[in-house]
């Protein structure tokens, strides 16, 4: 997966540099990994709901055509405070520009970051981003499991306070990042994970994923309300291998830079991933997807080394129990691999900190299973209480003191 980056020329800047205001120090406040495609949305407007994790006095958006089938023109684009459902707060709407223009054309595989928008947002602010999709657009770059309703209308409805909803989806569409200029020193935690971090099992439209719970906890921890949390969970994702259905998206190794290390202000990565590598071994026996515990460990070591080379710390999270999940996703051999990987996470001294999510959520009487009170019902994904328990397992002042 290749991203396209455009650079502006520097000619003439030296003449005005002495008088220019300092550039804002951007911090990513929200993110969604582009992991799939949906059919074309040409000639429509999509309105998406997001919630900031930290606030600021300026906002900018990242739009993506990474998984597109051809060029796509997006715009007008607007950002506003969100009211109930698809409605926005009257008077809060702001136009979003790209190099001073109301539209931007993204090449196949390309991304674009908007111009700064002078808009004060608070931590945990509900925002609505409205994007008009030009005629002739091809496939839609999406984050498949948004766990959040997005609304679609015909034509350009970007400025409509009462959005004329004609269709609903639960995916993220084109929008892959929101940054803020926080005004004070801030930084971000990128959560690199699979469906558990993506929020599967939590109640849709309630921001009940464990990274949301962690972001809320940071806001209530002294001295930590300037720390953002980016949910880079991808349902069906693996550490080692790219998409091979039913496993989804670029691997954690493939997407580490784009989804974590290159995000503005990232100083920590939380790695909670690997259970799908184990399940794929049973699903695709005797193939390259059939990996050992040591291969998973080696992949995690590579992630740590690459992050450390960028002066980013990595927090390792143990893999949750999954006994009771239907075969072939769970097996005795898979459980042995999980135990081996978890023993290394706890005792291998590779990570800058460890959170024992396995211990926090397992049933003490049956430690290979999730505690029933935390089980969404499929014996793999936590329910809302389980997501809260994951977030509560983090010793925030110890793990996330500014590096």
Protein backbone atom coordinates (compact mmCIF):
# COMPACT_ATOMS: atom_id res chain seq x y z
CA UNK A 1 0.00 0.00 0.00
CA UNK A 2 1.65 3.24 -1.12
CA UNK A 3 0.87 6.76 -0.03
CA UNK A 4 1.48 9.85 -2.16
CA UNK A 5 2.94 12.93 -0.49
CA UNK A 6 3.13 16.34 -2.13
CA UNK A 7 5.78 18.93 -1.19
CA UNK A 8 5.49 22.68 -1.67
CA UNK A 9 8.38 24.68 -3.03
CA UNK A 10 10.40 26.85 -0.62
CA UNK A 11 11.19 29.70 -3.00
CA UNK A 12 10.77 33.11 -1.41
CA UNK A 13 10.11 31.90 2.10
CA UNK A 14 13.33 33.39 3.44
CA UNK A 15 11.98 36.90 2.71
CA UNK A 16 9.03 36.47 5.09
CA UNK A 17 10.32 33.93 7.57
CA UNK A 18 11.32 36.54 10.11
CA UNK A 19 7.77 37.88 10.25
CA UNK A 20 5.83 34.61 9.94
CA UNK A 21 3.99 33.19 12.93
CA UNK A 22 5.47 29.93 14.21
CA UNK A 23 3.92 26.87 12.63
CA UNK A 24 1.50 25.06 14.95
CA UNK A 25 2.70 21.88 16.59
CA UNK A 26 0.12 19.38 15.40
CA UNK A 27 -1.08 16.39 17.38
CA UNK A 28 -3.34 13.71 15.93
CA UNK A 29 -6.56 13.58 17.95
CA UNK A 30 -8.49 10.93 15.99
CA UNK A 31 -7.62 8.36 13.36
CA UNK A 32 -9.00 5.38 11.43
CA UNK A 33 -6.88 2.99 9.38
CA UNK A 34 -7.94 2.57 5.72
CA UNK A 35 -8.36 -1.19 5.49
CA UNK A 36 -10.96 -1.90 2.79
CA UNK A 37 -13.12 -0.54 -0.02
CA UNK A 38 -16.81 0.08 -0.53
CA UNK A 39 -18.70 0.74 -3.79
CA UNK A 40 -18.56 4.17 -5.38
CA UNK A 41 -20.29 7.07 -3.62
CA UNK A 42 -20.05 9.38 -6.64
CA UNK A 43 -22.46 12.32 -6.52
CA UNK A 44 -23.25 12.00 -2.82
CA UNK A 45 -22.34 13.62 0.47
CA UNK A 46 -21.15 11.54 3.40
CA UNK A 47 -21.41 12.89 6.95
CA UNK A 48 -19.29 11.15 9.55
CA UNK A 49 -19.28 11.39 13.34
CA UNK A 50 -15.98 11.49 15.19
CA UNK A 51 -14.95 12.41 18.71
CA UNK A 52 -11.71 14.17 19.56
CA UNK A 53 -9.45 12.81 22.27
CA UNK A 54 -7.67 16.13 22.90
CA UNK A 55 -8.67 19.66 21.95
CA UNK A 56 -7.06 22.59 20.19
CA UNK A 57 -7.54 25.94 18.49
CA UNK A 58 -7.06 24.71 14.94
CA UNK A 59 -8.14 21.56 13.12
CA UNK A 60 -7.00 19.83 9.95
CA UNK A 61 -8.29 16.68 8.21
CA UNK A 62 -6.60 13.83 6.35
CA UNK A 63 -8.51 12.29 3.45
CA UNK A 64 -7.42 9.10 1.73
CA UNK A 65 -7.77 7.34 -1.61
CA UNK A 66 -5.23 4.69 -0.61
CA UNK A 67 -7.47 1.81 -1.65
CA UNK A 68 -9.16 3.58 -4.55
CA UNK A 69 -9.38 2.26 -8.10
CA UNK A 70 -8.67 5.62 -9.74
CA UNK A 71 -8.54 9.33 -8.98
CA UNK A 72 -11.30 10.82 -6.83
CA UNK A 73 -12.34 14.45 -6.37
CA UNK A 74 -13.60 15.35 -2.91
CA UNK A 75 -15.20 18.63 -1.86
CA UNK A 76 -16.69 20.77 -0.66
CA UNK A 77 -15.70 19.48 2.80
CA UNK A 78 -17.01 20.95 6.05
CA UNK A 79 -16.45 20.30 9.74
CA UNK A 80 -18.87 21.26 12.52
CA UNK A 81 -19.90 20.45 16.04
CA UNK A 82 -22.27 17.51 15.94
CA UNK A 83 -25.70 17.62 17.55
CA UNK A 84 -28.03 14.60 17.68
CA UNK A 85 -27.74 11.99 14.95
CA UNK A 86 -26.65 13.49 11.64
CA UNK A 87 -27.54 17.06 12.65
CA UNK A 88 -24.92 19.72 13.33
CA UNK A 89 -24.97 22.62 15.78
CA UNK A 90 -26.15 25.73 13.89
CA UNK A 91 -23.40 28.32 13.47
CA UNK A 92 -20.57 25.86 14.18
CA UNK A 93 -19.93 24.88 10.54
CA UNK A 94 -16.54 25.60 8.94
CA UNK A 95 -15.37 25.20 5.35
CA UNK A 96 -12.28 23.03 4.86
CA UNK A 97 -9.81 24.06 2.16
CA UNK A 98 -6.96 22.28 0.38
CA UNK A 99 -4.23 24.69 -0.75
CA UNK A 100 -6.90 27.38 -0.65
CA UNK A 101 -9.34 25.43 -2.84
CA UNK A 102 -12.68 23.87 -1.80
CA UNK A 103 -11.98 20.60 -3.61
CA UNK A 104 -9.05 18.24 -3.89
CA UNK A 105 -8.35 15.46 -6.38
CA UNK A 106 -6.58 12.46 -4.92
CA UNK A 107 -4.67 10.17 -7.22
CA UNK A 108 -5.15 6.44 -6.85
CA UNK A 109 -3.26 5.57 -3.69
CA UNK A 110 -2.99 9.20 -2.60
CA UNK A 111 -3.81 11.18 0.52
CA UNK A 112 -4.28 14.85 1.27
CA UNK A 113 -4.06 16.93 4.43
CA UNK A 114 -6.27 20.00 4.54
CA UNK A 115 -5.31 23.56 5.30
CA UNK A 116 -5.69 24.51 8.98
CA UNK A 117 -9.22 25.43 10.05
CA UNK A 118 -9.49 28.07 12.79
CA UNK A 119 -11.88 26.18 15.05
CA UNK A 120 -11.64 25.67 18.79
CA UNK A 121 -12.51 22.14 19.84
CA UNK A 122 -12.55 20.62 23.30
CA UNK A 123 -11.33 17.23 24.43
CA UNK A 124 -14.03 14.63 23.81
CA UNK A 125 -15.74 16.99 21.35
CA UNK A 126 -18.33 15.45 19.02
CA UNK A 127 -17.64 16.61 15.48
CA UNK A 128 -19.31 15.98 12.12
CA UNK A 129 -17.24 15.91 8.94
CA UNK A 130 -19.19 16.25 5.68
CA UNK A 131 -17.54 15.30 2.38
CA UNK A 132 -19.01 15.69 -1.09
CA UNK A 133 -17.83 12.98 -3.51
CA UNK A 134 -17.43 14.10 -7.10
CA UNK A 135 -19.09 12.49 -10.08
CA UNK A 136 -17.18 9.60 -11.60
CA UNK A 137 -15.49 8.54 -8.40
CA UNK A 138 -14.42 4.91 -8.20
CA UNK A 139 -14.28 2.64 -5.17
CA UNK A 140 -14.45 4.26 -1.75
CA UNK A 141 -11.48 3.94 0.60
CA UNK A 142 -12.95 2.85 3.91
CA UNK A 143 -12.29 1.66 7.40
CA UNK A 144 -14.68 -1.26 7.42
CA UNK A 145 -15.70 -1.64 11.08
CA UNK A 146 -16.42 1.92 12.14
CA UNK A 147 -18.85 0.87 14.88
CA UNK A 148 -20.30 4.32 14.24
CA UNK A 149 -23.08 5.41 11.90
CA UNK A 150 -22.16 7.48 8.85
CA UNK A 151 -24.93 9.09 6.80
CA UNK A 152 -25.19 9.47 3.02
CA UNK A 153 -27.29 11.93 0.99
CA UNK A 154 -27.56 12.72 -2.72
CA UNK A 155 -25.82 15.78 -4.10
CA UNK A 156 -23.95 18.40 -2.11
CA UNK A 157 -25.47 18.49 1.38
CA UNK A 158 -22.26 19.42 3.16
CA UNK A 159 -23.69 22.63 4.62
CA UNK A 160 -27.11 21.27 5.62
CA UNK A 161 -27.71 21.52 9.36
CA UNK A 162 -30.48 18.92 9.13
CA UNK A 163 -28.85 16.31 6.92
CA UNK A 164 -31.20 14.71 4.34
CA UNK A 165 -30.29 11.11 5.16
CA UNK A 166 -30.94 8.56 2.43
CA UNK A 167 -28.61 5.76 3.50
CA UNK A 168 -26.61 4.71 6.54
CA UNK A 169 -23.42 2.69 6.88
CA UNK A 170 -21.23 1.78 9.85
CA UNK A 171 -17.86 2.37 8.17
CA UNK A 172 -15.46 5.28 8.00
CA UNK A 173 -15.36 6.79 4.49
CA UNK A 174 -12.33 8.62 3.04
CA UNK A 175 -11.61 10.26 6.43
CA UNK A 176 -8.48 8.77 8.03
CA UNK A 177 -7.25 11.46 10.41
CA UNK A 178 -8.06 14.58 12.38
CA UNK A 179 -5.26 16.69 13.87
CA UNK A 180 -5.39 19.62 16.28
CA UNK A 181 -3.03 22.41 17.26
CA UNK A 182 -3.35 22.02 21.02
CA UNK A 183 -1.67 25.28 22.03
CA UNK A 184 0.27 23.52 24.79
CA UNK A 185 2.67 20.62 24.63
CA UNK A 186 0.77 17.45 23.79
CA UNK A 187 1.44 14.02 22.38
CA UNK A 188 -0.40 10.94 21.19
CA UNK A 189 -0.69 7.20 21.85
CA UNK A 190 -1.35 5.05 18.79
CA UNK A 191 -3.15 1.77 19.50
CA UNK A 192 -2.07 -0.85 16.96
CA UNK A 193 -4.54 -3.70 17.19
CA UNK A 194 -7.18 -5.95 15.69
CA UNK A 195 -10.96 -6.25 16.15
CA UNK A 196 -10.67 -6.01 19.94
CA UNK A 197 -9.19 -2.52 19.62
CA UNK A 198 -11.51 -1.76 16.71
CA UNK A 199 -14.42 -2.03 19.14
CA UNK A 200 -16.10 -5.25 18.01
CA UNK A 201 -18.35 -6.37 20.86
CA UNK A 202 -18.90 -2.83 22.19
CA UNK A 203 -22.18 -0.96 21.71
CA UNK A 204 -22.22 0.94 18.39
CA UNK A 205 -22.54 4.74 18.37
CA UNK A 206 -21.53 5.04 22.05
CA UNK A 207 -17.73 5.43 21.84
CA UNK A 208 -17.39 2.36 24.07
CA UNK A 209 -14.25 0.88 22.51
CA UNK A 210 -11.41 0.42 24.98
CA UNK A 211 -9.22 3.08 23.28
CA UNK A 212 -12.13 5.50 23.84
CA UNK A 213 -12.24 4.45 27.49
CA UNK A 214 -8.48 5.01 27.73
CA UNK A 215 -8.83 8.48 26.18
CA UNK A 216 -11.54 9.32 28.71
CA UNK A 217 -9.37 8.04 31.58
CA UNK A 218 -6.47 10.22 30.44
CA UNK A 219 -8.75 13.27 30.58
CA UNK A 220 -9.43 12.43 34.23
CA UNK A 221 -5.77 11.84 35.17
CA UNK A 222 -3.81 14.77 36.55
CA UNK A 223 -1.35 16.17 34.02
CA UNK A 224 -2.47 13.84 31.22
CA UNK A 225 -5.34 15.75 29.59
CA UNK A 226 -3.07 16.72 26.68
CA UNK A 227 -2.47 13.09 25.66
CA UNK A 228 -4.44 11.85 22.63
CA UNK A 229 -5.40 8.26 21.82
CA UNK A 230 -5.58 7.05 18.21
CA UNK A 231 -7.55 3.88 17.59
CA UNK A 232 -5.68 2.06 14.83
CA UNK A 233 -7.49 -1.21 15.38
CA UNK A 234 -8.36 -3.18 12.24
CA UNK A 235 -10.82 -6.04 12.60
CA UNK A 236 -9.26 -9.25 11.29
CA UNK A 237 -5.73 -7.83 11.31
CA UNK A 238 -2.49 -9.71 11.91
CA UNK A 239 1.03 -8.82 12.99
CA UNK A 240 2.86 -10.72 10.24
CA UNK A 241 0.74 -11.13 7.12
CA UNK A 242 -1.36 -8.86 4.93
CA UNK A 243 -4.95 -9.57 3.95
CA UNK A 244 -5.92 -13.17 3.27
CA UNK A 245 -9.66 -13.47 3.83
CA UNK A 246 -11.14 -13.77 6.40
CA UNK A 247 -8.16 -11.84 7.77
CA UNK A 248 -8.17 -8.18 6.80
CA UNK A 249 -5.96 -5.28 5.90
CA UNK A 250 -2.24 -4.60 5.72
CA UNK A 251 -0.38 -6.31 8.56
CA UNK A 252 0.78 -4.40 11.63
CA UNK A 253 4.30 -4.54 10.22
CA UNK A 254 3.11 -3.11 6.89
CA UNK A 255 1.03 -0.29 8.34
CA UNK A 256 3.19 0.64 11.34
CA UNK A 257 4.58 3.81 9.79
CA UNK A 258 1.39 5.09 8.16
CA UNK A 259 -0.93 4.29 11.06
CA UNK A 260 1.34 5.05 14.01
CA UNK A 261 4.88 6.36 13.60
CA UNK A 262 4.03 9.01 10.98
CA UNK A 263 1.00 10.36 12.85
CA UNK A 264 1.66 13.83 14.31
CA UNK A 265 2.74 13.81 17.92
CA UNK A 266 2.88 10.04 18.44
CA UNK A 267 5.22 9.19 21.31
CA UNK A 268 3.80 5.79 22.30
CA UNK A 269 2.45 2.73 20.51
CA UNK A 270 0.29 0.20 22.33
CA UNK A 271 0.49 -3.22 20.64
CA UNK A 272 -2.47 -5.52 21.30
CA UNK A 273 -2.37 -7.88 18.36
CA UNK A 274 -1.42 -11.43 17.45
CA UNK A 275 -4.49 -13.53 18.16
CA UNK A 276 -5.41 -13.52 14.46
CA UNK A 277 -1.94 -14.75 13.53
CA UNK A 278 -2.62 -17.68 15.87
CA UNK A 279 -6.11 -18.30 14.47
CA UNK A 280 -4.85 -18.13 10.88
CA UNK A 281 -2.41 -20.91 11.66
CA UNK A 282 -5.34 -23.23 12.32
CA UNK A 283 -7.40 -21.81 9.45
CA UNK A 284 -4.59 -22.18 6.86
CA UNK A 285 -2.52 -25.14 8.12
CA UNK A 286 0.64 -25.99 6.24
CA UNK A 287 0.81 -22.61 4.47
CA UNK A 288 2.94 -19.50 5.10
CA UNK A 289 0.02 -18.23 7.23
CA UNK A 290 0.67 -21.10 9.64
CA UNK A 291 3.13 -19.33 11.94
CA UNK A 292 4.89 -20.26 15.15
CA UNK A 293 4.84 -18.38 18.43
CA UNK A 294 8.47 -17.44 17.79
CA UNK A 295 7.59 -15.89 14.44
CA UNK A 296 4.92 -13.75 16.13
CA UNK A 297 7.43 -12.75 18.81
CA UNK A 298 10.00 -11.86 16.16
CA UNK A 299 7.40 -9.69 14.42
CA UNK A 300 6.70 -7.87 17.68
CA UNK A 301 10.44 -7.37 18.20
CA UNK A 302 10.63 -5.78 14.76
CA UNK A 303 7.80 -3.38 15.63
CA UNK A 304 9.58 -2.39 18.84
CA UNK A 305 12.90 -1.86 17.03
CA UNK A 306 11.32 0.28 14.31
CA UNK A 307 9.47 2.38 16.87
CA UNK A 308 12.57 2.85 19.00
CA UNK A 309 14.48 4.01 15.93
CA UNK A 310 11.89 6.82 15.74
CA UNK A 311 12.17 7.51 19.50
CA UNK A 312 8.69 6.10 20.09
CA UNK A 313 8.07 3.84 23.08
CA UNK A 314 6.03 0.64 22.79
CA UNK A 315 3.68 -0.79 25.41
CA UNK A 316 2.96 -4.50 25.00
CA UNK A 317 -0.45 -5.90 25.89
CA UNK A 318 -0.98 -9.60 26.50
CA UNK A 319 -3.35 -11.51 24.21
CA UNK A 320 -6.85 -12.12 25.59
CA UNK A 321 -8.27 -15.61 26.19
CA UNK A 322 -10.28 -17.10 23.32
CA UNK A 323 -11.28 -20.60 24.40
CA UNK A 324 -14.87 -21.25 23.32
CA UNK A 325 -14.41 -19.55 19.95
CA UNK A 326 -15.47 -21.96 17.25
CA UNK A 327 -12.93 -24.20 15.51
CA UNK A 328 -10.73 -23.68 13.53
CA UNK A 329 -10.13 -20.21 14.97
CA UNK A 330 -9.42 -21.72 18.38
CA UNK A 331 -7.41 -24.89 18.95
CA UNK A 332 -5.23 -26.49 21.62
CA UNK A 333 -2.17 -25.69 19.53
CA UNK A 334 -3.34 -22.08 19.23
CA UNK A 335 -3.77 -21.82 22.99
CA UNK A 336 -0.21 -23.07 23.49
CA UNK A 337 1.02 -20.36 21.10
CA UNK A 338 -0.96 -17.71 22.99
CA UNK A 339 0.57 -18.78 26.27
CA UNK A 340 4.07 -18.69 24.77
CA UNK A 341 3.58 -15.22 23.27
CA UNK A 342 2.10 -13.89 26.51
CA UNK A 343 4.98 -15.30 28.56
CA UNK A 344 7.41 -13.47 26.31
CA UNK A 345 5.40 -10.19 26.46
CA UNK A 346 5.46 -10.35 30.26
CA UNK A 347 9.06 -11.48 30.73
CA UNK A 348 10.97 -10.76 27.54
CA UNK A 349 11.93 -7.19 28.51
CA UNK A 350 11.47 -5.99 24.93
CA UNK A 351 8.70 -3.48 25.65
CA UNK A 352 8.91 -0.15 27.46
CA UNK A 353 5.97 -1.25 29.57
CA UNK A 354 3.49 -4.10 29.76
CA UNK A 355 -0.24 -4.18 30.49
CA UNK A 356 -1.59 -7.62 31.36
CA UNK A 357 -4.97 -7.50 29.62
CA UNK A 358 -5.14 -11.30 29.69
CA UNK A 359 -5.00 -11.29 33.49
CA UNK A 360 -7.51 -8.43 33.70
CA UNK A 361 -10.20 -10.18 31.64
CA UNK A 362 -9.73 -13.93 32.09
CA UNK A 363 -11.97 -16.12 34.20
CA UNK A 364 -9.93 -17.12 37.30
CA UNK A 365 -11.72 -20.48 37.36
CA UNK A 366 -11.09 -21.08 33.64
CA UNK A 367 -8.11 -18.87 32.67
CA UNK A 368 -8.24 -19.89 29.02
CA UNK A 369 -11.66 -18.16 28.75
CA UNK A 370 -12.92 -14.62 29.08
CA UNK A 371 -14.79 -13.91 32.29
CA UNK A 372 -18.49 -14.19 31.42
CA UNK A 373 -19.15 -10.67 32.71
CA UNK A 374 -16.72 -9.34 30.07
CA UNK A 375 -17.73 -11.60 27.16
CA UNK A 376 -19.81 -10.12 24.32
CA UNK A 377 -21.01 -13.66 23.60
CA UNK A 378 -18.54 -14.95 21.01
CA UNK A 379 -15.80 -15.79 23.57
CA UNK A 380 -13.29 -13.50 21.88
CA UNK A 381 -14.55 -9.92 21.87
CA UNK A 382 -15.20 -8.06 25.13
CA UNK A 383 -18.52 -6.34 25.81
CA UNK A 384 -18.67 -2.75 27.08
CA UNK A 385 -17.65 -3.82 30.58
CA UNK A 386 -14.75 -5.79 29.13
CA UNK A 387 -13.57 -2.80 27.11
CA UNK A 388 -13.63 -0.69 30.27
CA UNK A 389 -11.64 -3.39 32.05
CA UNK A 390 -8.94 -3.27 29.37
CA UNK A 391 -8.59 0.51 29.75
CA UNK A 392 -8.59 0.22 33.54
CA UNK A 393 -5.66 -2.23 33.37
CA UNK A 394 -3.34 0.57 32.19
CA UNK A 395 -1.30 2.23 34.94
CA UNK A 396 -1.52 5.58 33.16
CA UNK A 397 0.98 7.71 35.13
CA UNK A 398 3.60 4.96 34.96
CA UNK A 399 3.14 3.82 31.36
CA UNK A 400 2.53 7.16 29.64
CA UNK A 401 4.70 9.74 31.39
CA UNK A 402 6.05 12.03 28.68
CA UNK A 403 9.16 10.44 27.18
